[in-house]
């Protein structure tokens, strides 16, 4: 709650300029209200209208929403379409020569590809995948760096009806293995390596290691895109170079017409247990929302040059790199490298060079760029920008104001978009020609999204009071299930305590007297580190898997740039280490977690104790650990604590 108080200190409201409003796709509060009313009056008719307007159907749907097996909802279920057709073929008649992707490599080299070329690349690769035995319904793991090939691979899967599961390149072999086996993937698409910050890094060894861990008999082939051209270990039976896989393949490929509900992809994300959840999305409903939010939230115009900085390994990259921009026919920028190479002006230079109009990034990136050079944007011509966006975590008002003033030069509305891997696309967000902006608030729900705040029993809370953020009605781009675990889907997202009907987002939130939403952060054991979701249990399981560790508890603490930092309390099997010993074990454990999960999950701090603070019934007192992590005085009642003496030990951070 304290963080939200600081956010509320900025009380100014930034209204959209008349000139922006006049040209906006949704004009003013009247335009917004009219859409909301339409959705309230005829919910199915509202979504059906959008689905007919924005998607091309091979076979039109006659049913809209099927709630007969709630919460396993179906949308447009008797319709048939293909996502890749809707992203590529659809544009061939009207804009074949428009640039679809401008790719800027780590070293600054720029490659541009038109819609027509991208279409042929996707078709050729889709034919290559088919020749390797991939078919409709197969799961395909994609473990690729930011590249045109990553988009081609995802679109090619969609074209043949294969279900892709993209794994972020920063995840370790172990995490990759977990996802390969959970999805029982038959094919993996990867690269030999990637360039970041002027350095070549290998990628394929992680795939080799994952497959060597056993239980991966499902995997028949590994397709390898050659990016760094270093030495690569090779399994001649299993591995195929991308350039060989497409050799001699036709450059057209009839799309696989699939049912609207056919799974488009599974994307793993952290939850409150140790095992990541495979969030499964549909084809039509997902794409519909991706396209429509490009139009509403990003106020898309044909002349725009769109840049979403997210990696395709995250949901933001799925919706706002691979599917939304192509679905609407935009020109977009993709970037291989990091914002700090060759210097912290890289993003601003790229906005200038490519005349970016719409820029979408994460608060953590904004905060680190402020720190590295708050005045740097002034050295570049950013006059092409007309709209800014953020996603992934709450944005503090200081960062918001800097973004608005220094990057957007007070000309560009900032859309603070709240959504999740599970929601498929934006849910609560300002529309740039509608809402007055309050820094730190994601403002109001999109028309057709029935967001509300309820108490433990599922009753609406009064405005101004905090509670659980829920969505009261199913929407087209929602998660369909957790892959292979429908029970967990039901329990996790539609808990009986709330009546079993509301989608529980897992965030605490507040709605102020003007009806503006303020997100207060997760209510479960999920951390948000640099906009990445990490389960505390996942990190704990990784730690206790180390032979030295007896027990571990992980909590978050506020961090200036990352939003949250990871603090781990560890009990070793041997004695509590001190001095140099402790330092060495800390370094080892950090590397261990990087190997088990990925570098993003490395604890920022490790503290050792002879034990963890537990109640007499043996429950770890996490609230206490959170207070200790923040360095707060312990004012809470510790009388139930079995071993109060260890609190002193746990205050000590190993530096
Ligand atoms: C948080 C990312 C405040 C939230 C698209 C949510 C936000 C989680 C915002 C989902 C925002 C995302 N303001 N918090 N604008 N956007 N979050 O699945 O806690 O990686 O539940 O999806 O990020 O993270 P995920």
Tab-separated table of N, CA, C and O in Angstrom, residues 460-562:
chain	number	residue	atom	x	y	z
A	460	UNK	N	-18.243	-6.593	-4.754
A	460	UNK	CA	-17.633	-5.332	-5.192
A	460	UNK	C	-17.254	-4.492	-3.974
A	460	UNK	O	-18.019	-4.434	-3.016
A	461	UNK	N	-16.076	-3.865	-4.039
A	461	UNK	CA	-15.731	-2.949	-2.946
A	461	UNK	C	-16.065	-1.528	-3.385
A	461	UNK	O	-16.161	-1.236	-4.581
A	462	UNK	N	-16.238	-0.669	-2.405
A	462	UNK	CA	-16.519	0.735	-2.705
A	462	UNK	C	-15.347	1.373	-3.424
A	462	UNK	O	-14.201	0.982	-3.191
A	463	UNK	N	-15.646	2.374	-4.206
A	463	UNK	CA	-14.564	3.116	-4.858
A	463	UNK	C	-13.618	3.678	-3.796
A	463	UNK	O	-14.060	4.117	-2.746
A	464	UNK	N	-12.323	3.610	-4.102
A	464	UNK	CA	-11.352	4.155	-3.156
A	464	UNK	C	-10.791	3.111	-2.211
A	464	UNK	O	-9.789	3.322	-1.561
A	465	UNK	N	-11.440	1.951	-2.152
A	465	UNK	CA	-10.954	0.872	-1.280
A	465	UNK	C	-10.227	-0.171	-2.121
A	465	UNK	O	-10.630	-0.478	-3.237
A	466	UNK	N	-9.178	-0.735	-1.577
A	466	UNK	CA	-8.397	-1.740	-2.303
A	466	UNK	C	-9.056	-3.112	-2.276
A	466	UNK	O	-9.945	-3.371	-1.466
A	467	UNK	N	-8.611	-3.986	-3.159
A	467	UNK	CA	-9.130	-5.355	-3.183
A	467	UNK	C	-8.484	-6.149	-4.295
A	467	UNK	O	-7.418	-5.774	-4.798
A	468	UNK	N	-9.127	-7.245	-4.669
A	468	UNK	CA	-8.600	-8.110	-5.726
A	468	UNK	C	-9.119	-7.651	-7.089
A	468	UNK	O	-10.317	-7.407	-7.254
A	469	UNK	N	-8.227	-7.607	-8.032
A	469	UNK	CA	-8.633	-7.248	-9.393
A	469	UNK	C	-9.196	-8.484	-10.092
A	469	UNK	O	-8.537	-9.523	-10.149
A	470	UNK	N	-10.419	-8.372	-10.584
A	470	UNK	CA	-11.040	-9.492	-11.314
A	470	UNK	C	-11.601	-8.993	-12.648
A	470	UNK	O	-11.804	-7.789	-12.841
A	471	UNK	N	-11.841	-9.936	-13.544
A	471	UNK	CA	-12.561	-9.641	-14.779
A	471	UNK	C	-13.833	-10.488	-14.718
A	471	UNK	O	-13.775	-11.705	-14.568
A	472	UNK	N	-14.962	-9.809	-14.825
A	472	UNK	CA	-16.218	-10.489	-14.509
A	472	UNK	C	-16.802	-11.312	-15.652
A	472	UNK	O	-17.640	-12.171	-15.415
A	473	UNK	N	-16.412	-10.992	-16.864
A	473	UNK	CA	-16.965	-11.749	-17.999
A	473	UNK	C	-15.800	-12.285	-18.830
A	473	UNK	O	-14.757	-11.633	-18.925
A	474	UNK	N	-15.978	-13.460	-19.462
A	474	UNK	CA	-14.908	-13.958	-20.337
A	474	UNK	C	-14.722	-13.021	-21.525
A	474	UNK	O	-15.671	-12.360	-21.944
A	475	UNK	N	-13.515	-12.948	-22.057
A	475	UNK	CA	-13.245	-12.093	-23.212
A	475	UNK	C	-12.461	-12.919	-24.241
A	475	UNK	O	-11.837	-13.938	-23.882
A	476	UNK	N	-12.478	-12.510	-25.509
A	476	UNK	CA	-11.952	-13.400	-26.563
A	476	UNK	C	-10.493	-13.809	-26.418
A	476	UNK	O	-10.131	-14.934	-26.761
A	477	UNK	N	-9.625	-12.926	-25.919
A	477	UNK	CA	-8.191	-13.264	-25.918
A	477	UNK	C	-7.738	-13.870	-24.596
A	477	UNK	O	-6.547	-13.902	-24.305
A	478	UNK	N	-8.672	-14.342	-23.787
A	478	UNK	CA	-8.276	-14.873	-22.484
A	478	UNK	C	-7.584	-16.227	-22.604
A	478	UNK	O	-7.760	-16.947	-23.583
A	479	UNK	N	-6.784	-16.578	-21.626
A	479	UNK	CA	-6.203	-17.908	-21.483
A	479	UNK	C	-7.310	-18.950	-21.621
A	479	UNK	O	-8.418	-18.748	-21.128
A	480	UNK	N	-7.022	-20.065	-22.301
A	480	UNK	CA	-8.022	-21.126	-22.442
A	480	UNK	C	-7.860	-22.223	-21.403
A	480	UNK	O	-8.820	-22.794	-20.926
A	481	UNK	N	-6.618	-22.524	-21.079
A	481	UNK	CA	-6.339	-23.503	-20.034
A	481	UNK	C	-4.852	-23.446	-19.734
A	481	UNK	O	-4.105	-22.722	-20.404
A	482	UNK	N	-4.440	-24.175	-18.687
A	482	UNK	CA	-3.007	-24.390	-18.477
A	482	UNK	C	-2.703	-25.698	-19.175
A	482	UNK	O	-3.376	-26.715	-18.925
A	483	UNK	N	-1.745	-25.679	-20.052
A	483	UNK	CA	-1.469	-26.845	-20.874
A	483	UNK	C	-1.271	-28.085	-19.994
A	483	UNK	O	-0.420	-28.093	-19.104
A	484	UNK	N	-2.090	-29.085	-20.237
A	484	UNK	CA	-1.959	-30.349	-19.511
A	484	UNK	C	-2.456	-30.317	-18.081
A	484	UNK	O	-2.325	-31.303	-17.360
A	485	UNK	N	-3.042	-29.213	-17.640
A	485	UNK	CA	-3.465	-29.135	-16.242
A	485	UNK	C	-4.720	-28.276	-16.074
A	485	UNK	O	-4.696	-27.221	-15.430
A	486	UNK	N	-5.842	-28.751	-16.637
A	486	UNK	CA	-7.073	-27.941	-16.576
A	486	UNK	C	-7.539	-27.657	-15.152
A	486	UNK	O	-8.113	-26.598	-14.894
A	487	UNK	N	-7.271	-28.571	-14.228
A	487	UNK	CA	-7.694	-28.357	-12.841
A	487	UNK	C	-6.996	-27.141	-12.233
A	487	UNK	O	-7.595	-26.343	-11.523
A	488	UNK	N	-5.716	-27.045	-12.537
A	488	UNK	CA	-4.949	-25.925	-12.005
A	488	UNK	C	-5.471	-24.607	-12.579
A	488	UNK	O	-5.526	-23.593	-11.895
A	489	UNK	N	-5.848	-24.659	-13.853
A	489	UNK	CA	-6.425	-23.466	-14.505
A	489	UNK	C	-7.661	-22.994	-13.742
A	489	UNK	O	-7.804	-21.824	-13.395
A	490	UNK	N	-8.532	-23.964	-13.473
A	490	UNK	CA	-9.786	-23.647	-12.816
A	490	UNK	C	-9.554	-23.093	-11.402
A	490	UNK	O	-10.113	-22.069	-11.028
A	491	UNK	N	-8.729	-23.791	-10.659
A	491	UNK	CA	-8.477	-23.414	-9.259
A	491	UNK	C	-7.778	-22.065	-9.150
A	491	UNK	O	-8.102	-21.234	-8.321
A	492	UNK	N	-6.794	-21.891	-10.045
A	492	UNK	CA	-5.958	-20.706	-9.991
A	492	UNK	C	-6.694	-19.433	-10.389
A	492	UNK	O	-6.578	-18.396	-9.750
A	493	UNK	N	-7.448	-19.517	-11.464
A	493	UNK	CA	-8.025	-18.292	-12.047
A	493	UNK	C	-9.501	-18.091	-11.727
A	493	UNK	O	-10.003	-16.996	-11.892
A	494	UNK	N	-10.202	-19.175	-11.354
A	494	UNK	CA	-11.641	-19.025	-11.072
A	494	UNK	C	-11.969	-19.622	-9.708
A	494	UNK	O	-12.757	-20.545	-9.596
A	495	UNK	N	-11.328	-19.110	-8.649
A	495	UNK	CA	-11.472	-19.730	-7.342
A	495	UNK	C	-12.920	-19.696	-6.837
A	495	UNK	O	-13.641	-18.730	-7.088
A	496	UNK	N	-13.294	-20.774	-6.159
A	496	UNK	CA	-14.654	-20.916	-5.636
A	496	UNK	C	-15.002	-19.813	-4.634
A	496	UNK	O	-16.140	-19.357	-4.587
A	497	UNK	N	-13.998	-19.362	-3.855
A	497	UNK	CA	-14.262	-18.307	-2.868
A	497	UNK	C	-14.911	-17.082	-3.500
A	497	UNK	O	-15.691	-16.384	-2.881
A	498	UNK	N	-14.533	-16.825	-4.742
A	498	UNK	CA	-15.089	-15.641	-5.416
A	498	UNK	C	-16.313	-16.020	-6.251
A	498	UNK	O	-16.758	-15.253	-7.091
A	499	UNK	N	-16.817	-17.212	-6.040
A	499	UNK	CA	-18.019	-17.630	-6.751
A	499	UNK	C	-17.712	-18.479	-7.979
A	499	UNK	O	-18.618	-19.001	-8.625
A	500	UNK	N	-16.440	-18.629	-8.319
A	500	UNK	CA	-16.050	-19.506	-9.431
A	500	UNK	C	-16.288	-18.917	-10.811
A	500	UNK	O	-16.056	-19.564	-11.828
A	501	UNK	N	-16.755	-17.666	-10.869
A	501	UNK	CA	-17.119	-17.094	-12.173
A	501	UNK	C	-16.199	-15.974	-12.619
A	501	UNK	O	-16.106	-15.657	-13.800
A	502	UNK	N	-15.539	-15.358	-11.669
A	502	UNK	CA	-14.685	-14.226	-12.019
A	502	UNK	C	-13.268	-14.696	-12.291
A	502	UNK	O	-12.746	-15.542	-11.575
A	503	UNK	N	-12.647	-14.079	-13.281
A	503	UNK	CA	-11.229	-14.337	-13.534
A	503	UNK	C	-10.427	-13.546	-12.510
A	503	UNK	O	-10.528	-12.320	-12.438
A	504	UNK	N	-9.639	-14.245	-11.716
A	504	UNK	CA	-8.819	-13.587	-10.689
A	504	UNK	C	-7.436	-13.316	-11.272
A	504	UNK	O	-6.702	-14.241	-11.620
A	505	UNK	N	-7.099	-12.034	-11.358
A	505	UNK	CA	-5.856	-11.657	-12.027
A	505	UNK	C	-4.618	-11.944	-11.185
A	505	UNK	O	-3.530	-12.128	-11.713
A	506	UNK	N	-4.782	-11.944	-9.847
A	506	UNK	CA	-3.610	-12.140	-8.996
A	506	UNK	C	-2.940	-10.828	-8.617
A	506	UNK	O	-1.882	-10.835	-8.009
A	507	UNK	N	-3.567	-9.716	-8.978
A	507	UNK	CA	-3.050	-8.398	-8.591
A	507	UNK	C	-4.001	-7.747	-7.589
A	507	UNK	O	-5.216	-7.892	-7.706
A	508	UNK	N	-3.413	-7.019	-6.653
A	508	UNK	CA	-4.215	-6.162	-5.808
A	508	UNK	C	-4.379	-4.825	-6.525
A	508	UNK	O	-3.480	-4.405	-7.255
A	509	UNK	N	-5.521	-4.174	-6.361
A	509	UNK	CA	-5.723	-2.901	-7.064
A	509	UNK	C	-6.719	-2.048	-6.297
A	509	UNK	O	-7.375	-2.510	-5.361
A	510	UNK	N	-6.813	-0.826	-6.753
A	510	UNK	CA	-7.626	0.188	-6.133
A	510	UNK	C	-8.311	0.940	-7.264
A	510	UNK	O	-7.715	1.118	-8.322
A	511	UNK	N	-9.547	1.356	-7.038
A	511	UNK	CA	-10.195	2.162	-8.066
A	511	UNK	C	-10.573	3.482	-7.397
A	511	UNK	O	-11.282	3.479	-6.393
A	512	UNK	N	-10.072	4.603	-7.911
A	512	UNK	CA	-10.297	5.868	-7.198
A	512	UNK	C	-11.677	6.446	-7.514
A	512	UNK	O	-12.457	5.867	-8.281
A	513	UNK	N	-11.972	7.590	-6.933
A	513	UNK	CA	-13.326	8.127	-7.056
A	513	UNK	C	-13.677	8.517	-8.492
A	513	UNK	O	-14.843	8.616	-8.858
A	514	UNK	N	-12.664	8.753	-9.321
A	514	UNK	CA	-12.916	9.048	-10.734
A	514	UNK	C	-13.058	7.779	-11.569
A	514	UNK	O	-13.161	7.846	-12.794
A	515	UNK	N	-12.943	6.610	-10.899
A	515	UNK	CA	-13.048	5.352	-11.648
A	515	UNK	C	-11.738	4.926	-12.297
A	515	UNK	O	-11.731	4.080	-13.182
A	516	UNK	N	-10.631	5.490	-11.835
A	516	UNK	CA	-9.317	5.113	-12.367
A	516	UNK	C	-8.721	3.967	-11.569
A	516	UNK	O	-8.731	3.996	-10.339
A	517	UNK	N	-8.162	2.977	-12.275
A	517	UNK	CA	-7.532	1.841	-11.609
A	517	UNK	C	-6.063	2.146	-11.281
A	517	UNK	O	-5.350	2.765	-12.086
A	518	UNK	N	-5.667	1.657	-10.104
A	518	UNK	CA	-4.267	1.740	-9.663
A	518	UNK	C	-3.843	0.340	-9.262
A	518	UNK	O	-4.455	-0.264	-8.385
A	519	UNK	N	-2.817	-0.185	-9.898
A	519	UNK	CA	-2.374	-1.550	-9.606
A	519	UNK	C	-1.385	-1.500	-8.444
A	519	UNK	O	-0.445	-0.709	-8.455
A	520	UNK	N	-1.612	-2.361	-7.447
A	520	UNK	CA	-0.735	-2.319	-6.272
A	520	UNK	C	0.265	-3.463	-6.245
A	520	UNK	O	1.079	-3.530	-5.335
A	521	UNK	N	0.210	-4.364	-7.187
A	521	UNK	CA	1.184	-5.461	-7.213
A	521	UNK	C	0.528	-6.798	-6.926
A	521	UNK	O	-0.658	-6.885	-6.627
A	522	UNK	N	1.324	-7.831	-6.998
A	522	UNK	CA	0.810	-9.201	-6.899
A	522	UNK	C	0.317	-9.519	-5.494
A	522	UNK	O	0.893	-9.075	-4.504
A	523	UNK	N	-0.726	-10.332	-5.440
A	523	UNK	CA	-1.220	-10.787	-4.146
A	523	UNK	C	-0.710	-12.192	-3.846
A	523	UNK	O	-0.934	-12.731	-2.792
A	524	UNK	N	-0.043	-12.811	-4.825
A	524	UNK	CA	0.460	-14.170	-4.610
A	524	UNK	C	1.979	-14.131	-4.460
A	524	UNK	O	2.571	-13.070	-4.338
A	525	UNK	N	2.611	-15.284	-4.476
A	525	UNK	CA	4.055	-15.324	-4.269
A	525	UNK	C	4.803	-15.161	-5.580
A	525	UNK	O	5.696	-15.930	-5.909
A	526	UNK	N	4.395	-14.178	-6.347
A	526	UNK	CA	5.061	-13.919	-7.614
A	526	UNK	C	5.763	-12.567	-7.516
A	526	UNK	O	5.181	-11.601	-7.052
A	527	UNK	N	7.028	-12.538	-7.924
A	527	UNK	CA	7.772	-11.276	-7.926
A	527	UNK	C	7.755	-10.690	-9.328
A	527	UNK	O	7.547	-11.400	-10.303
A	528	UNK	N	7.979	-9.395	-9.410
A	528	UNK	CA	8.065	-8.742	-10.697
A	528	UNK	C	9.420	-8.037	-10.751
A	528	UNK	O	9.578	-6.941	-10.248
A	529	UNK	N	10.391	-8.723	-11.334
A	529	UNK	CA	11.760	-8.218	-11.364
A	529	UNK	C	12.052	-7.722	-12.778
A	529	UNK	O	12.010	-8.505	-13.718
A	530	UNK	N	12.292	-6.443	-12.919
A	530	UNK	CA	12.490	-5.820	-14.238
A	530	UNK	C	11.363	-6.203	-15.194
A	530	UNK	O	11.599	-6.463	-16.368
A	531	UNK	N	10.150	-6.233	-14.676
A	531	UNK	CA	9.011	-6.556	-15.535
A	531	UNK	C	8.890	-8.032	-15.870
A	531	UNK	O	8.016	-8.427	-16.628
A	532	UNK	N	9.746	-8.880	-15.282
A	532	UNK	CA	9.647	-10.315	-15.529
A	532	UNK	C	9.038	-11.004	-14.325
A	532	UNK	O	9.416	-10.751	-13.190
A	533	UNK	N	8.120	-11.898	-14.603
A	533	UNK	CA	7.464	-12.622	-13.519
A	533	UNK	C	8.324	-13.770	-13.033
A	533	UNK	O	8.747	-14.605	-13.820
A	534	UNK	N	8.557	-13.826	-11.740
A	534	UNK	CA	9.338	-14.916	-11.158
A	534	UNK	C	8.602	-15.430	-9.931
A	534	UNK	O	8.216	-14.651	-9.070
A	535	UNK	N	8.428	-16.737	-9.854
A	535	UNK	CA	7.786	-17.305	-8.679
A	535	UNK	C	8.807	-17.469	-7.571
A	535	UNK	O	9.896	-17.989	-7.809
A	536	UNK	N	8.457	-17.026	-6.341
A	536	UNK	CA	9.408	-17.213	-5.233
A	536	UNK	C	9.661	-18.708	-5.032
A	536	UNK	O	10.779	-19.113	-4.738
A	537	UNK	N	8.617	-19.518	-5.233
A	537	UNK	CA	8.772	-20.967	-5.051
A	537	UNK	C	9.734	-21.578	-6.061
A	537	UNK	O	10.436	-22.531	-5.764
A	538	UNK	N	9.713	-21.017	-7.277
A	538	UNK	CA	10.619	-21.517	-8.307
A	538	UNK	C	12.072	-21.312	-7.873
A	538	UNK	O	12.916	-22.184	-8.034
A	539	UNK	N	12.347	-20.118	-7.339
A	539	UNK	CA	13.723	-19.807	-6.931
A	539	UNK	C	14.081	-20.627	-5.694
A	539	UNK	O	15.198	-21.141	-5.572
A	540	UNK	N	13.100	-20.804	-4.806
A	540	UNK	CA	13.360	-21.635	-3.621
A	540	UNK	C	13.684	-23.073	-4.022
A	540	UNK	O	14.637	-23.670	-3.524
A	541	UNK	N	12.900	-23.627	-4.956
A	541	UNK	CA	13.189	-25.017	-5.370
A	541	UNK	C	14.558	-25.106	-6.015
A	541	UNK	O	15.261	-26.092	-5.840
A	542	UNK	N	14.926	-24.072	-6.780
A	542	UNK	CA	16.246	-24.089	-7.403
A	542	UNK	C	17.320	-24.094	-6.324
A	542	UNK	O	18.287	-24.863	-6.390
A	543	UNK	N	17.152	-23.273	-5.295
A	543	UNK	CA	18.156	-23.195	-4.224
A	543	UNK	C	18.269	-24.512	-3.461
A	543	UNK	O	19.369	-25.008	-3.218
A	544	UNK	N	17.132	-25.089	-3.097
A	544	UNK	CA	17.226	-26.322	-2.289
A	544	UNK	C	17.711	-27.510	-3.113
A	544	UNK	O	18.102	-28.533	-2.560
A	545	UNK	N	17.708	-27.359	-4.436
A	545	UNK	CA	18.261	-28.427	-5.266
A	545	UNK	C	19.788	-28.451	-5.172
A	545	UNK	O	20.434	-29.416	-5.568
A	546	UNK	N	20.372	-27.375	-4.622
A	546	UNK	CA	21.833	-27.347	-4.451
A	546	UNK	C	22.217	-28.240	-3.266
A	546	UNK	O	21.598	-28.156	-2.205
A	547	UNK	N	23.246	-29.072	-3.431
A	547	UNK	CA	23.605	-30.028	-2.381
A	547	UNK	C	23.969	-29.387	-1.033
A	547	UNK	O	23.842	-30.030	-0.002
A	548	UNK	N	24.362	-28.109	-1.055
A	548	UNK	CA	24.737	-27.461	0.212
A	548	UNK	C	23.536	-26.977	1.015
A	548	UNK	O	23.640	-26.718	2.208
A	549	UNK	N	22.406	-26.811	0.319
A	549	UNK	CA	21.287	-26.077	0.926
A	549	UNK	C	20.260	-27.002	1.577
A	549	UNK	O	19.824	-27.979	0.970
A	550	UNK	N	19.900	-26.660	2.817
A	550	UNK	CA	18.864	-27.427	3.504
A	550	UNK	C	17.493	-26.800	3.279
A	550	UNK	O	16.510	-27.487	3.029
A	551	UNK	N	17.436	-25.478	3.353
A	551	UNK	CA	16.144	-24.800	3.280
A	551	UNK	C	16.344	-23.402	2.730
A	551	UNK	O	17.397	-22.793	2.947
A	552	UNK	N	15.326	-22.887	2.049
A	552	UNK	CA	15.458	-21.530	1.520
A	552	UNK	C	14.098	-20.860	1.467
A	552	UNK	O	13.080	-21.521	1.255
A	553	UNK	N	14.088	-19.557	1.683
A	553	UNK	CA	12.860	-18.776	1.500
A	553	UNK	C	13.227	-17.520	0.712
A	553	UNK	O	14.259	-16.903	0.973
A	554	UNK	N	12.388	-17.182	-0.253
A	554	UNK	CA	12.686	-16.054	-1.136
A	554	UNK	C	11.575	-15.020	-1.040
A	554	UNK	O	10.393	-15.374	-1.053
A	555	UNK	N	11.954	-13.761	-0.908
A	555	UNK	CA	10.975	-12.665	-0.914
A	555	UNK	C	11.497	-11.547	-1.815
A	555	UNK	O	12.649	-11.569	-2.235
A	556	UNK	N	10.621	-10.583	-2.094
A	556	UNK	CA	11.039	-9.442	-2.891
A	556	UNK	C	11.272	-8.230	-2.003
A	556	UNK	O	10.753	-8.164	-0.886
A	557	UNK	N	12.082	-7.302	-2.493
A	557	UNK	CA	12.152	-6.013	-1.807
A	557	UNK	C	12.234	-4.911	-2.866
A	557	UNK	O	12.719	-5.155	-3.981
A	558	UNK	N	11.738	-3.718	-2.559
A	558	UNK	CA	11.699	-2.656	-3.572
A	558	UNK	C	13.094	-2.340	-4.103
A	558	UNK	O	14.061	-2.356	-3.339
A	559	UNK	N	13.181	-2.095	-5.400
A	559	UNK	CA	14.461	-1.780	-6.029
A	559	UNK	C	14.244	-0.619	-6.991
A	559	UNK	O	13.278	-0.622	-7.762
A	560	UNK	N	15.150	0.365	-6.938
A	560	UNK	CA	14.987	1.594	-7.729
A	560	UNK	C	14.772	1.354	-9.203
A	560	UNK	O	13.996	2.054	-9.852
A	561	UNK	N	15.527	0.434	-9.768
A	561	UNK	CA	15.471	0.263	-11.211
A	561	UNK	C	14.671	-0.960	-11.609
A	561	UNK	O	13.811	-0.913	-12.486
A	562	UNK	N	14.914	-2.067	-10.898
A	562	UNK	CA	14.253	-3.316	-11.283
A	562	UNK	C	12.819	-3.414	-10.768
A	562	UNK	O	12.116	-4.356	-11.086
